[in-house]
Short mmCIF file of C-alpha atoms in Angstrom, two decimals:
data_model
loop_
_atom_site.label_atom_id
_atom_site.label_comp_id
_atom_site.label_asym_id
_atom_site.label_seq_id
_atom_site.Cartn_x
_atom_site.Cartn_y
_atom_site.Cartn_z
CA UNK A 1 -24.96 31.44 71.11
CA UNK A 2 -28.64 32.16 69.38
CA UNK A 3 -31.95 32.60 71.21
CA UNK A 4 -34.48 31.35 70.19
CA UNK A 5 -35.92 34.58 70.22
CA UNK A 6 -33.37 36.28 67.98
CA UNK A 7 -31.82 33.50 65.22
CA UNK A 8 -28.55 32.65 65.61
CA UNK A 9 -25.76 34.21 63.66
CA UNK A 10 -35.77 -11.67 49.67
CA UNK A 11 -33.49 -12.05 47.46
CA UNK A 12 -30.08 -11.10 47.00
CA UNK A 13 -28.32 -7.75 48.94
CA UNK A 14 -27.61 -4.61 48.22
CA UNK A 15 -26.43 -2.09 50.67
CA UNK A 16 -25.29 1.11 51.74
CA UNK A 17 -21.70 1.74 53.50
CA UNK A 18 -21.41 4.48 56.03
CA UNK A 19 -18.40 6.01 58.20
CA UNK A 20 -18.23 6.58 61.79
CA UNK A 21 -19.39 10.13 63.20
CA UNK A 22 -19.01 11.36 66.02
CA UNK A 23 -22.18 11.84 67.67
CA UNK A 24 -24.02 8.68 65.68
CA UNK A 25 -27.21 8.56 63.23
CA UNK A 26 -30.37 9.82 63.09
CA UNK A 27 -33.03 8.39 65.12
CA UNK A 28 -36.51 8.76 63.48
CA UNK A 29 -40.02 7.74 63.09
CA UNK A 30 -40.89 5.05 60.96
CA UNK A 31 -43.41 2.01 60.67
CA UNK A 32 -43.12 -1.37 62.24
CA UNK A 33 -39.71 -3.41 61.40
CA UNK A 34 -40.40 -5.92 58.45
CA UNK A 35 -37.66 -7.62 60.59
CA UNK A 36 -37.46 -11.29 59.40
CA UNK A 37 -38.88 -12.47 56.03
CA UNK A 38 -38.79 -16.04 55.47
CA UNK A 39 -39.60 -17.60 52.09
CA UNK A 40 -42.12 -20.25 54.02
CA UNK A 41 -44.08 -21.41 50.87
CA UNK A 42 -41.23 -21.68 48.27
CA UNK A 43 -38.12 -23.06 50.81
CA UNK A 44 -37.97 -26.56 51.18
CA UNK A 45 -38.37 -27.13 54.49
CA UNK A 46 -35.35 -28.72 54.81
CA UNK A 47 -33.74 -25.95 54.01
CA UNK A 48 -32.88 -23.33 56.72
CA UNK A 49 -32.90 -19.77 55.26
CA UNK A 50 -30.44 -17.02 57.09
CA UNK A 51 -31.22 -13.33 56.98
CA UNK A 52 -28.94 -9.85 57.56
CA UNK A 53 -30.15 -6.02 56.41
CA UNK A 54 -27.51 -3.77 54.69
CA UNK A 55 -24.93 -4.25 52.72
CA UNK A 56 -21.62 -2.56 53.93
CA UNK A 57 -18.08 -4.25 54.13
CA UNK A 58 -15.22 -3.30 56.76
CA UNK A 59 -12.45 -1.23 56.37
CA UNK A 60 -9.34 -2.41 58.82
CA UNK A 61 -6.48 -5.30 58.38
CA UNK A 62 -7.33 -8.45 56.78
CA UNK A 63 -10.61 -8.93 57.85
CA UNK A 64 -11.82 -7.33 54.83
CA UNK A 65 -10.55 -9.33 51.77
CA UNK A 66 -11.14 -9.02 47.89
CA UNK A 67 -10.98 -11.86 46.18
CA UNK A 68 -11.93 -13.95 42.86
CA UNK A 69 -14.76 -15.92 42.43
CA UNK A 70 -15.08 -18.37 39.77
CA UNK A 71 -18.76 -17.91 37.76
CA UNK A 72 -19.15 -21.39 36.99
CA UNK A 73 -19.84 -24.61 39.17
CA UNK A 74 -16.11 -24.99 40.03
CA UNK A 75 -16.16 -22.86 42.63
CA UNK A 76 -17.16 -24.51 45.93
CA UNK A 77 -20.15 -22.42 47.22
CA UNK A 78 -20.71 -20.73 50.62
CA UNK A 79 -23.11 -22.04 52.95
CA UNK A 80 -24.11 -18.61 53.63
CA UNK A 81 -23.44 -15.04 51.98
CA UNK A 82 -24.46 -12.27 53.79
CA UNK A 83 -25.49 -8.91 51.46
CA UNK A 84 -25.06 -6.34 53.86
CA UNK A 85 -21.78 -5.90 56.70
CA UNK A 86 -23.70 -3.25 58.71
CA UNK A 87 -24.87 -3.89 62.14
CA UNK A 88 -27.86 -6.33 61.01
CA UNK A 89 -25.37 -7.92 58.55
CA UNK A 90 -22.39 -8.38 61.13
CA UNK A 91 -24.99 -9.58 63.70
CA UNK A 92 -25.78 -12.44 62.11
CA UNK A 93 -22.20 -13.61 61.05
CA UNK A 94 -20.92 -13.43 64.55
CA UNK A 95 -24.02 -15.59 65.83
CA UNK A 96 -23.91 -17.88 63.21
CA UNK A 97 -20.70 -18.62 63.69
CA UNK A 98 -20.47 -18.66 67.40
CA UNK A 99 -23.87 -21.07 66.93
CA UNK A 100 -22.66 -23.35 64.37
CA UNK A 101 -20.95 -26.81 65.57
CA UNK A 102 -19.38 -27.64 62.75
CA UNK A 103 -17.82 -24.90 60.82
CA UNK A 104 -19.88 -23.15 57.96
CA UNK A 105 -18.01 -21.44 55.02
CA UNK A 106 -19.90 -17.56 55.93
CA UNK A 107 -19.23 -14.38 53.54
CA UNK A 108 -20.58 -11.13 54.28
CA UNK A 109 -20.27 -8.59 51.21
CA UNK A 110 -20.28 -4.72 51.89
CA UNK A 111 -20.08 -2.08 48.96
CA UNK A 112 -17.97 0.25 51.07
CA UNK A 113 -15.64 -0.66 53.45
CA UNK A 114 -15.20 2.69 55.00
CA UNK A 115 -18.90 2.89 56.52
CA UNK A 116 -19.28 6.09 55.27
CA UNK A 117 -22.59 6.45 54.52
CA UNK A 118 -23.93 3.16 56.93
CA UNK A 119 -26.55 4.03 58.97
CA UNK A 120 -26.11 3.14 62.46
CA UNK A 121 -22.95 4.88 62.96
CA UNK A 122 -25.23 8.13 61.87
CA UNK A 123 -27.89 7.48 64.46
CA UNK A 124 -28.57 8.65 68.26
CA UNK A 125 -27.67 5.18 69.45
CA UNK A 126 -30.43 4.15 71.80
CA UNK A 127 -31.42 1.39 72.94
CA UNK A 128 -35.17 0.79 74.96
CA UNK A 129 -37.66 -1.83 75.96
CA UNK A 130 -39.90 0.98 75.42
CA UNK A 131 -42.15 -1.34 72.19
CA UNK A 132 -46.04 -2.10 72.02
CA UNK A 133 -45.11 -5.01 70.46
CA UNK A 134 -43.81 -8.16 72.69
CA UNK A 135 -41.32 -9.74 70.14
CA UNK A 136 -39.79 -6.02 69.81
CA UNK A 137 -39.63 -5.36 73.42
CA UNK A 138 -37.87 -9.57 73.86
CA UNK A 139 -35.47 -8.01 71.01
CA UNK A 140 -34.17 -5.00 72.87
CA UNK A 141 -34.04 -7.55 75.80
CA UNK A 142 -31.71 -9.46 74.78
CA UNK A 143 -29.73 -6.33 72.71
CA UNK A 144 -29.23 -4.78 75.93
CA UNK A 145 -28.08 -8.09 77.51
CA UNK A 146 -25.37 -8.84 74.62
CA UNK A 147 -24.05 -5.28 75.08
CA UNK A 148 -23.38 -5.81 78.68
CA UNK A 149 -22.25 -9.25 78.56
CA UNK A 150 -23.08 -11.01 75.34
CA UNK A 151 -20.68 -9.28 73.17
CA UNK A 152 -17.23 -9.51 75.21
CA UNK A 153 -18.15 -13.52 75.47
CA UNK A 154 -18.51 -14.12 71.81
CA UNK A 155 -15.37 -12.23 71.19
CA UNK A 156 -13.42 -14.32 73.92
CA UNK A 157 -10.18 -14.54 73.40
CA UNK A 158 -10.30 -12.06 70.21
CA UNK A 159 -7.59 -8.79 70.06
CA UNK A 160 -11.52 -6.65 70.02
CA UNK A 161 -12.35 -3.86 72.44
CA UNK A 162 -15.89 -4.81 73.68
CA UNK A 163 -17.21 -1.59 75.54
CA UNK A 164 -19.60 0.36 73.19
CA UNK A 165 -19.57 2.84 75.76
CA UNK A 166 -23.12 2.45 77.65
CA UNK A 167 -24.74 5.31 79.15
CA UNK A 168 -27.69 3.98 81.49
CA UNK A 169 -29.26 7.31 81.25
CA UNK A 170 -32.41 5.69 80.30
CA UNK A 171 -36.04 7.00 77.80
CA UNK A 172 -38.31 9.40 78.76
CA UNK A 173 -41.20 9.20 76.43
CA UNK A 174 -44.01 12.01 76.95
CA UNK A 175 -48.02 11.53 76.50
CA UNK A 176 -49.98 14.69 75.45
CA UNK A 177 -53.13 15.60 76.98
CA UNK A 178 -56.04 14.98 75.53
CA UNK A 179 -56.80 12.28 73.01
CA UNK A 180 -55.65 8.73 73.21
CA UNK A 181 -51.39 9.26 73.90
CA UNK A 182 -51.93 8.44 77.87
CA UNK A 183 -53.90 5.65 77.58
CA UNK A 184 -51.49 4.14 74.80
CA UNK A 185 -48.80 5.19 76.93
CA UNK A 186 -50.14 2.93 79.91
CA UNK A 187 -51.55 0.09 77.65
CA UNK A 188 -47.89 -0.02 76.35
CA UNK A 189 -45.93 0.16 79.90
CA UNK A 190 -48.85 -2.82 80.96
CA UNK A 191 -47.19 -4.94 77.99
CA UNK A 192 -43.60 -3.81 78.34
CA UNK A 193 -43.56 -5.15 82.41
CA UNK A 194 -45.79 -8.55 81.54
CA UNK A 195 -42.94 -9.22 79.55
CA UNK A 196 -40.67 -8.91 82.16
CA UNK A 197 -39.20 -5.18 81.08
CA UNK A 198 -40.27 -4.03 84.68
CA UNK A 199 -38.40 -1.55 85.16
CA UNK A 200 -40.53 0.99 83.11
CA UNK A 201 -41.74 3.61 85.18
CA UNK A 202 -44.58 5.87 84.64
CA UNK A 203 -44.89 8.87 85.64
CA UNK A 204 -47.51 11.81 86.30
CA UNK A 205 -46.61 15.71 85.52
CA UNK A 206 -45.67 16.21 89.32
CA UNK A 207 -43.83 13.15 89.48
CA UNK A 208 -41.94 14.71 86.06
CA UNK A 209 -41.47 17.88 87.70
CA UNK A 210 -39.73 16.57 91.03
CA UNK A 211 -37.86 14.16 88.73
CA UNK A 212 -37.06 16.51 85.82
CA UNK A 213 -36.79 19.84 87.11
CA UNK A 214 -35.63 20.99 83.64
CA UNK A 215 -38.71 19.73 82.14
CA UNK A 216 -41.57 22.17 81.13
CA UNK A 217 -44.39 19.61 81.90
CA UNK A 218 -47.06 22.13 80.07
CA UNK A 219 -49.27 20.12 78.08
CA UNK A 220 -48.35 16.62 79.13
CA UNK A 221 -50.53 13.73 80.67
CA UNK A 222 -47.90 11.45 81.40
CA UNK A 223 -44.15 10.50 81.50
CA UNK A 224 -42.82 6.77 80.91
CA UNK A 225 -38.96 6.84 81.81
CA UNK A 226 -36.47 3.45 81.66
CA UNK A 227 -35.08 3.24 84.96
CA UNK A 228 -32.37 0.72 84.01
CA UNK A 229 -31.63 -1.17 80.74
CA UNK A 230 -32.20 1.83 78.38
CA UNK A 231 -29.96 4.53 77.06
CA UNK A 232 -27.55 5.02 74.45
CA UNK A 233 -24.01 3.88 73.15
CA UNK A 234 -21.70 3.82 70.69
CA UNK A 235 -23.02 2.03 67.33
CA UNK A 236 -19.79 2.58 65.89
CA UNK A 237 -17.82 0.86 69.03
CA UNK A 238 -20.73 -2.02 68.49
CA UNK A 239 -20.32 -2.25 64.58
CA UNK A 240 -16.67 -2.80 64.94
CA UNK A 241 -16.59 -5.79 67.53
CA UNK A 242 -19.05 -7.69 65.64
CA UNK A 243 -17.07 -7.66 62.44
CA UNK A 244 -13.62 -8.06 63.60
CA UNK A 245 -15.33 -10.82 66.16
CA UNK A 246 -16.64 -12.29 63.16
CA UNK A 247 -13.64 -12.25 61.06
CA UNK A 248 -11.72 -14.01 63.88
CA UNK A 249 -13.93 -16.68 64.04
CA UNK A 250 -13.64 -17.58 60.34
CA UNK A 251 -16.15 -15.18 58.93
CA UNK A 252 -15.39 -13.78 55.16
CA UNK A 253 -15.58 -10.35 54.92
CA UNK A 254 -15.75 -8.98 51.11
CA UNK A 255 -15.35 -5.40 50.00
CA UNK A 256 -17.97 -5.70 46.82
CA UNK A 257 -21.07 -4.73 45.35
CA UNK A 258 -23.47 -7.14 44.62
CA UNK A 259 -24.70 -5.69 40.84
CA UNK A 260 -27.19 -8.60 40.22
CA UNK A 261 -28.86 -12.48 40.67
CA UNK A 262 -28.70 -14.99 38.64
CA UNK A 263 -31.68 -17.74 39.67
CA UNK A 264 -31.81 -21.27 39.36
CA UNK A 265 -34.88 -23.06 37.28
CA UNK A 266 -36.58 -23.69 40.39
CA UNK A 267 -36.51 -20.08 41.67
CA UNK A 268 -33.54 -20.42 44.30
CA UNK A 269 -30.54 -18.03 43.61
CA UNK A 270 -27.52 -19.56 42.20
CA UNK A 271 -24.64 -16.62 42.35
CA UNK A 272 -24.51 -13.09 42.77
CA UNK A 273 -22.83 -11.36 40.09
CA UNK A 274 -20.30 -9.00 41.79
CA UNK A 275 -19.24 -5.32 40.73
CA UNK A 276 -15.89 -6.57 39.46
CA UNK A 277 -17.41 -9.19 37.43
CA UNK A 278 -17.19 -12.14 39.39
CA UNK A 279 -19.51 -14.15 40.90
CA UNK A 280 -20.03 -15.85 44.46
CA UNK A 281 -22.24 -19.06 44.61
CA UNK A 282 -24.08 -19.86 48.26
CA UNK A 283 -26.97 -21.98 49.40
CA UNK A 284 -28.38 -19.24 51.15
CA UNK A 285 -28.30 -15.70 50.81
CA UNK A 286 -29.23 -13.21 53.47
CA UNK A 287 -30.87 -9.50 52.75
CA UNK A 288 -29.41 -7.39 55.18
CA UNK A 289 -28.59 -4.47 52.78
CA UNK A 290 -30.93 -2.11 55.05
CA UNK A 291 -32.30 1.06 53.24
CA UNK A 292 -31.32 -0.38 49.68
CA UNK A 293 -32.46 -4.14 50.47
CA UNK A 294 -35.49 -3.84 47.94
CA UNK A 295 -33.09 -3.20 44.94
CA UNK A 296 -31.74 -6.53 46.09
CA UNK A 297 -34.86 -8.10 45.39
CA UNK A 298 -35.23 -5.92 42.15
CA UNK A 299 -32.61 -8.17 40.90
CA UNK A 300 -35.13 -11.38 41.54
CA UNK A 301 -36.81 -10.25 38.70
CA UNK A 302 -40.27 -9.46 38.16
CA UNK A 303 -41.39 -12.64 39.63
CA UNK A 304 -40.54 -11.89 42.63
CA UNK A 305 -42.76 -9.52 45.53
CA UNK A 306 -41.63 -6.10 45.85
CA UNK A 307 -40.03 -5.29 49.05
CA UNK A 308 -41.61 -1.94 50.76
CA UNK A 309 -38.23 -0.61 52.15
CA UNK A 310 -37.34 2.58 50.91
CA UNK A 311 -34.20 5.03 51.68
CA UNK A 312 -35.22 8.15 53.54
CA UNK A 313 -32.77 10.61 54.89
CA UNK A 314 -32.48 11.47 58.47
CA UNK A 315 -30.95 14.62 60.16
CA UNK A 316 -29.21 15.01 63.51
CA UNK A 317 -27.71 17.89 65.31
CA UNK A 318 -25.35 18.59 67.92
CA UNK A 319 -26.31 21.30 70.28
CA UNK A 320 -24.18 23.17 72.94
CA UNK A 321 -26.33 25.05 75.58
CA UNK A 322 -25.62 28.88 76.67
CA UNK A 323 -26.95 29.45 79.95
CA UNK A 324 -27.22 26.86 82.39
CA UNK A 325 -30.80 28.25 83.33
CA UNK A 326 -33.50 29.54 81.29
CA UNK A 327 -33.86 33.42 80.91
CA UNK A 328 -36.28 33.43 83.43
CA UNK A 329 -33.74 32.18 86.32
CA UNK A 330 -35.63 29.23 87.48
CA UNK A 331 -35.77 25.86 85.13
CA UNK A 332 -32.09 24.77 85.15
CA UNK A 333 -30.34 23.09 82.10
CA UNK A 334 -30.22 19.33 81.28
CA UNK A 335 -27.45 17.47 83.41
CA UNK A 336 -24.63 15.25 80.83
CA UNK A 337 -26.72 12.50 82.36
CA UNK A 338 -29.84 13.40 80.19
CA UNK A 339 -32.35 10.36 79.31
CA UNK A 340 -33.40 10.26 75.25
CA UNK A 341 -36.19 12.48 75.41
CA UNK A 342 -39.06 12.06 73.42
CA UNK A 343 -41.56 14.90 72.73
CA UNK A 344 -45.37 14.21 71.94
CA UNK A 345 -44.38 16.00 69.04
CA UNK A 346 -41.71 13.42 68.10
CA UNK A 347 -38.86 15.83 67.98
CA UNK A 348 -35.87 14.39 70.68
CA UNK A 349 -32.49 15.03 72.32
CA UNK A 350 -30.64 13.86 74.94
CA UNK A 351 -27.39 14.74 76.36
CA UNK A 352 -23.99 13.98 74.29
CA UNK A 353 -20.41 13.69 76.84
CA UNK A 354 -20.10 16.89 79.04
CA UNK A 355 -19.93 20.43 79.07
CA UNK A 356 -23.98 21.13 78.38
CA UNK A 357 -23.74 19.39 74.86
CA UNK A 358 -26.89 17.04 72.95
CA UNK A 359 -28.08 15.49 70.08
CA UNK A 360 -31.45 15.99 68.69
CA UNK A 361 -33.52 15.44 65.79
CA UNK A 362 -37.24 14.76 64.51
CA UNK A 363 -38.86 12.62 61.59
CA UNK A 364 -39.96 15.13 58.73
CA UNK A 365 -43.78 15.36 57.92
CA UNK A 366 -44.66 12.23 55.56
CA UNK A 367 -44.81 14.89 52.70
CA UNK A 368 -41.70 16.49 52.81
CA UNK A 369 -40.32 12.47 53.04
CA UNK A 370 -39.08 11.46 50.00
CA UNK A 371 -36.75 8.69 48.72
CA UNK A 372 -33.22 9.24 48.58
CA UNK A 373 -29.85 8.55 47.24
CA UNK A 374 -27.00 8.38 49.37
CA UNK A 375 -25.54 11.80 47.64
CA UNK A 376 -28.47 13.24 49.27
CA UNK A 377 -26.93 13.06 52.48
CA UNK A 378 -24.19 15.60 51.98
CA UNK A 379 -27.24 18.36 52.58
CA UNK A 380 -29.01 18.58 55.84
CA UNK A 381 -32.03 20.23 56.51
CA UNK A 382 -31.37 23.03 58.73
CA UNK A 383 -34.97 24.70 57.90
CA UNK A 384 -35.87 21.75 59.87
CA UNK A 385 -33.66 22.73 62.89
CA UNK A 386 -34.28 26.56 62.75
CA UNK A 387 -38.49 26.01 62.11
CA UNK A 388 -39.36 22.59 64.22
CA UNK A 389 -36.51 21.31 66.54
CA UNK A 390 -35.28 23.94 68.23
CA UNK A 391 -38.60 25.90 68.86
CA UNK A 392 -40.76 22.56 70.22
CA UNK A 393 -37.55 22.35 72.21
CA UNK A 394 -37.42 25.51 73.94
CA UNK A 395 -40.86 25.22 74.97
CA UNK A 396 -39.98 21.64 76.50
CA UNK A 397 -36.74 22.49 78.42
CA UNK A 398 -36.95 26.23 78.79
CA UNK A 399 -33.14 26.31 79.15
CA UNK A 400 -32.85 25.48 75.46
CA UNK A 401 -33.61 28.82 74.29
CA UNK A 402 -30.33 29.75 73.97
CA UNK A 403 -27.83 27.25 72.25
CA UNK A 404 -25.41 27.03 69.69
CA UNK A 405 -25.24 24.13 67.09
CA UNK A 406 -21.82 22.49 66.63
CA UNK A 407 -22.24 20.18 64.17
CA UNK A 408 -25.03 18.52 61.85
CA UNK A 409 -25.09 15.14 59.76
CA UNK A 410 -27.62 13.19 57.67
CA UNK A 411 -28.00 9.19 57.68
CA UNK A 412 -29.89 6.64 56.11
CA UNK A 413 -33.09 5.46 57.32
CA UNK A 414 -34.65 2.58 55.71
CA UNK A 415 -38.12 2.77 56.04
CA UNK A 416 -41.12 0.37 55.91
CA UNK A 417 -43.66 1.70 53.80
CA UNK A 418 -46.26 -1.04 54.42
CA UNK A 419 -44.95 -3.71 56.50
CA UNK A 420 -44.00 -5.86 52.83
CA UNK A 421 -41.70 -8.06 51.27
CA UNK A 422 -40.39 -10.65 48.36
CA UNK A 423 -39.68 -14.83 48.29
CA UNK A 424 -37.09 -16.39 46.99
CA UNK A 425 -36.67 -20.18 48.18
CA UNK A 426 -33.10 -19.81 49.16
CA UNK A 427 -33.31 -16.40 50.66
CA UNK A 428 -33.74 -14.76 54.29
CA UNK A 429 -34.86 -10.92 54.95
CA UNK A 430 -33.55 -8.99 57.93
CA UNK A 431 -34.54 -5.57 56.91
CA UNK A 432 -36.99 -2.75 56.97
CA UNK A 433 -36.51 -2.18 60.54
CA UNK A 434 -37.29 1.92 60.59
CA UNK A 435 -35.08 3.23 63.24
CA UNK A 436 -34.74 0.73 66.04
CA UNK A 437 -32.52 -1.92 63.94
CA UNK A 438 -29.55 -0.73 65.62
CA UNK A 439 -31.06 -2.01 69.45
CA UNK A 440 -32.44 -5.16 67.69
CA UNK A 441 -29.09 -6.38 65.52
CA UNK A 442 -28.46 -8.66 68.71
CA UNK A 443 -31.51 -10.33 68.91
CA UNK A 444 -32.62 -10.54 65.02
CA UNK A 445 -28.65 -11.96 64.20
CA UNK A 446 -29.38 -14.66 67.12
CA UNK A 447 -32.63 -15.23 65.42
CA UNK A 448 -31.22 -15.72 62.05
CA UNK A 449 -28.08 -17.58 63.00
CA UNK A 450 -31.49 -20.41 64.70
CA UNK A 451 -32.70 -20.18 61.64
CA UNK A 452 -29.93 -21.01 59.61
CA UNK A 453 -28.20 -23.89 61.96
CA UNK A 454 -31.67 -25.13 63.20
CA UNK A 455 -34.05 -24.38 60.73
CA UNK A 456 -36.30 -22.64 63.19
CA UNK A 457 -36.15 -20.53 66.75
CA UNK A 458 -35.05 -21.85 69.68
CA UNK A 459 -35.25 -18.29 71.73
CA UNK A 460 -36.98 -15.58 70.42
CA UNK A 461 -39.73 -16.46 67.81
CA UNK A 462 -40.05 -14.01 65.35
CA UNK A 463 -43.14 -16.01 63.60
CA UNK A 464 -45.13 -12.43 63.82
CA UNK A 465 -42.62 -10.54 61.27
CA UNK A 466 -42.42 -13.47 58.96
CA UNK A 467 -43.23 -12.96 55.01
CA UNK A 468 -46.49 -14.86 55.46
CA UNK A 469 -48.22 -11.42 56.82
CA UNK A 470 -47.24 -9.76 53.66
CA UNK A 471 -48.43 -12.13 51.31
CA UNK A 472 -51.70 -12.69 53.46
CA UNK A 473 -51.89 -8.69 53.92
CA UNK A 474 -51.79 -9.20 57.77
CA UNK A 475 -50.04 -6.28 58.47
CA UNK A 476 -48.78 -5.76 62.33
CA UNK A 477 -48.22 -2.58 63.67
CA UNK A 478 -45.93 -1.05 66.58
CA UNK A 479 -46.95 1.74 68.42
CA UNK A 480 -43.83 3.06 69.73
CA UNK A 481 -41.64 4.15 66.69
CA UNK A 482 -41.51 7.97 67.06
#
C-alpha cells in the first residue's frame, strides 16, 4: 500500500467493439447527449426513421452470423439495419422488435464481435435521475425501470440471464462553496422531483457528516444523494441480454464493418458497402456507432452536415484501501455499500464488491483531451491517477490516503463537441451521448423502436434532441454531466 504522502512503490454506422472488464468503463464529463437526430426536413414524412449509436457485433453461438449480401437490387432489403451492436445499438433492436406487430426483417452490424474495445463494458456503470434536463432525467426513469423489470419481460421465455447485478447504493453529487454550484445543485433537485424523481435528497454539510461519516465535508455547500433508483450495475450483464434477447426474437446480428454508403439520387442511402465487399440494402439505417458515428456520416459525402462526436479516451482505476481509518484514527473507510461519489472537482469513486475495493476516475482538462484511436487505449494515464485522482481524493475521504491500485483500463468516450449533427432522408442518429448513454440505452431504444413502427413518440418525446437544433444552432445544454 502507498500514502499519499510517500508514492507508492445521420447517415450510415460505424462503430467501435469493446470486451467485457471487470470493473466496467470510464465514466466522464462530457456535453449534453446529441441523443436522437432525425432527418425532419429531408424524410418523407411517411417515412419513420430508426436510430442506434455504436457499431459493435456479438461474439457467442449463432446469434452473431456472417453472411453474403448481394450488391445489386436482387437482394430483398432490410427494413432496418442497425450500425452499431453496443448498448444503444442492441437497445433499439430488442424494442423494435418486441414493438413491432408484424415482423420487420432487423440487422444490427458490429465490427468486432468480441466487445473489446466497446465502451460501456469499460465504464463505472451508473445509473441516476440526477439530470437538469427533464427528457434526460424521464430517460434514466424508465432505464432504471427496464433494469428492474423491463428487461426480464422482453426476454420472456428466452435461455438469457436478466440480472445486471443492481447495486441501489445510490449518487452523491457535492456543491462547492461559493459561486453558483449550490444554487444549481437545488435548481436541479427542484426539476429532478417535479418530474416525479422524488426521491432526490439534498443534503447540508451536517446532514453529510451524520450520513457520511467518511466524508471530509471541508469546502462543500451541499450534498444531493439518490435515495432509491440510482446506483450502478453490470453494463456487460446488460449488453448481453439485449443482444441475445434480440437475436431470439428474430433480430440479425452481423459481425462486419460498414467501410462506406452508397446514396440514392434523392439523397436516401441505398446499401452499405461492407468490409468483405458485400453490400446490405435497408430502408432505414440507424447511427448507433457511438464514438466513431461521425465517420459514418463521413461516408454521406460532403453534402451531408458534419456530426460533432468525437472519440476521447477515458481512464478508470481500481483501488484497494489500506487502513480502514484515516491516519488520524477518526474518519473511517468507505463501507462496500459506497454511493458514486462525485467531487466538485469532478474526480469520482464508489465502492466495487467487498473487501475495501473502488473504482474511480476524472475527465482530463479540455486541453490535455484529444481525439483518439482505439490503439490509444492500450495506455492509461497514470500521471492522471498519481497527480489529480488520488490527491482530490484523500482530501475528500481522509481514509484514502493510503491505497493500493489493482488494476487500470481505458474506454471510449464519445463526446459531443457542440451539440451537432448530419441528414440523410433515410437515416436516424442515436449518438453523441457523452457518458450517460449507458443509463439512457433503455429509454432512447424505446424511443427509436416509436419512431420506427409509429413514425413518432408515443412515451418519451425526445423533440428537444432532434437534428432541427443543430441546423437552427439551438443548442441545449445539461448541467449535470461531470
Amino acid at each position: 500500500f502507498g500514502s499519499r504522502r510517500s508514492p507508492r512503490a445521420f447517415v450510415p454506422w460505424a462503430s467501435a467493439g469493446a470486451s467485457p472488464q471487470p470493473f466496467g468503463p470510464a465514466m466522464a464529463r462530457c456535453r449534453a447527449g446529441l441523443a436522437l437526430r432525425r432527418a425532419w426536413s429531408l424524410r418523407p414524412s411517411s417515412a419513420p426513421v430508426g436510430a442506434p449509436r455504436a457499431l459493435a457485433a456479438s461474439s457467442h453461438g449463432s446469434a452473431c452470423q456472417r453472411r453474403p449480401f448481394a450488391s445489386g437490387g436482387g437482394a430483398q432489403p432490410y427494413d432496418v439495419a442497425i450500425v452499431g451492436g453496443g448498448v444503444i445499438g442492441s437497445s433499439i433492436a430488442l424494442h423494435l422488435a418486441a414493438l413491432s406487430e408484424q415482423r420487420l426483417r432487423v440487422a444490427v452490424l458490429e465490427t468486432d464481435p468480441t466487445y473489446k474495445w466497446a465502451s460501456a463494458p469499460r465504464s463505472a456503470g451508473g445509473i441516476r435521475q440526477q439530470f437538469s434536463m427533464p427528457v434526460n432525467i424521464e430517460l434514466s426513469m424508465y432505464g432504471i425501470e427496464f433494469i428492474r423489470s423491463g428487461l426480464q419481460e422482453m426476454c420472456a421465455g428466452v435461455d438469457v440471464d436478466t440480472d445486471v447485478q443492481f447495486r441501489e447504493n445510490g449518487y452523491l453529487i457535492l456543491a462547492p462553496e461559493g459561486g453558483t454550484g449550490e444554487a444549481t445543485l437545488r435548481e436541479n433537485v427542484a426539476t429532478q422531483h417535479a418530474h416525479g424523481a422524488t426521491w432526490i435528497t439534498l443534503l447540508t454539510p451536517p446532514e453529510l457528516e451524520a450520513r457520511f461519516p467518511w466524508l471530509s465535508t471541508d469546502g462543500l455547500s451541499l450534498g444531493a444523494f439518490g435515495e432509491r433508483n440510482e446506483g450502478y450495475f453490470d453494463p456487460w450483464a446488460l449488453l448481453q441480454a439485449m443482444r441475445k434477447g434480440s437475436a431470439a426474437r428474430g433480430v440479425e446480428h452481423i459481425a462486419q464493418e460498414v467501410v462506406g454508403v452508397e446514396r440514392e439520387a434523392g439523397g436516401a442511402i441505398g446499401s452499405l458497402r461492407l468490409a468483405d465487399g458485400s453490400a446490405l440494402r435497408a430502408k432505414t439505417v440507424v447511427n448507433a456507432a457511438g464514438a466513431f458515428s461521425g465517420r459514418l456520416v463521413d461516408m454521406c459525402g460532403p453534402g451531408v452536415t458534419p456530426l460533432p462526436v468525437s472519440p476521447r479516451k477515458r481512464c478508470m482505476w481500481l483501488f484497494k484501501v489500506g487502513a480502514r481509518t484515516a491516519s488520524a484514527g477518526v474518519t473511517p473507510c468507505p463501507p462496500d455499500t459506497t454511493p458514486l461519489t462525485i467531487d466538485p472537482s469532478g474526480c469520482y469513486f464508489r465502492s466495487e464488491g467487498t473487501g475495501g475495493r473502488f473504482v474511480c476516475g476524472v475527465s482530463p482538462k479540455p486541453e490535455e483531451d484529444p481525439d483518439c484511436e482505439l490503439k490509444d487505449l492500450e495506455a492509461v494515464d497514470e500521471k492522471l491517477f498519481e497527480e489529480t485522482i488520488w490527491p482530490t481524493l484523500a482530501d475528500r475521504v481522509p481514509a484514502l490516503e493510503s491505497l493500493r491500485v489493482e488494476s487500470s483500463w481505458a474506454g471510449m468516450y464519445e463526446y459531443n463537441t457542440v451539440d451537432q449533427n448530419g441528414v440523410v432522408p433515410n437515416m436516424l442518429m442515436a449518438c453523441g451521448f457523452s457518458g450517460h448513454g449507458l443509463q439512457q440505452a433503455p429509454g432512447v431504444g424505446r424511443a427509436c423502436a416509436e419512431l420506427l413502427v409509429h413514425g413518432k413518440y408515443r412515451t418519451t418525446d425526445l423533440s428537444i434532441l432532434s437534428f432541427d437544433r443543430i441546423v437552427q444552432g439551438r443548442p441545449v445544454f445539461e448541467r449535470g454531466i461531470y
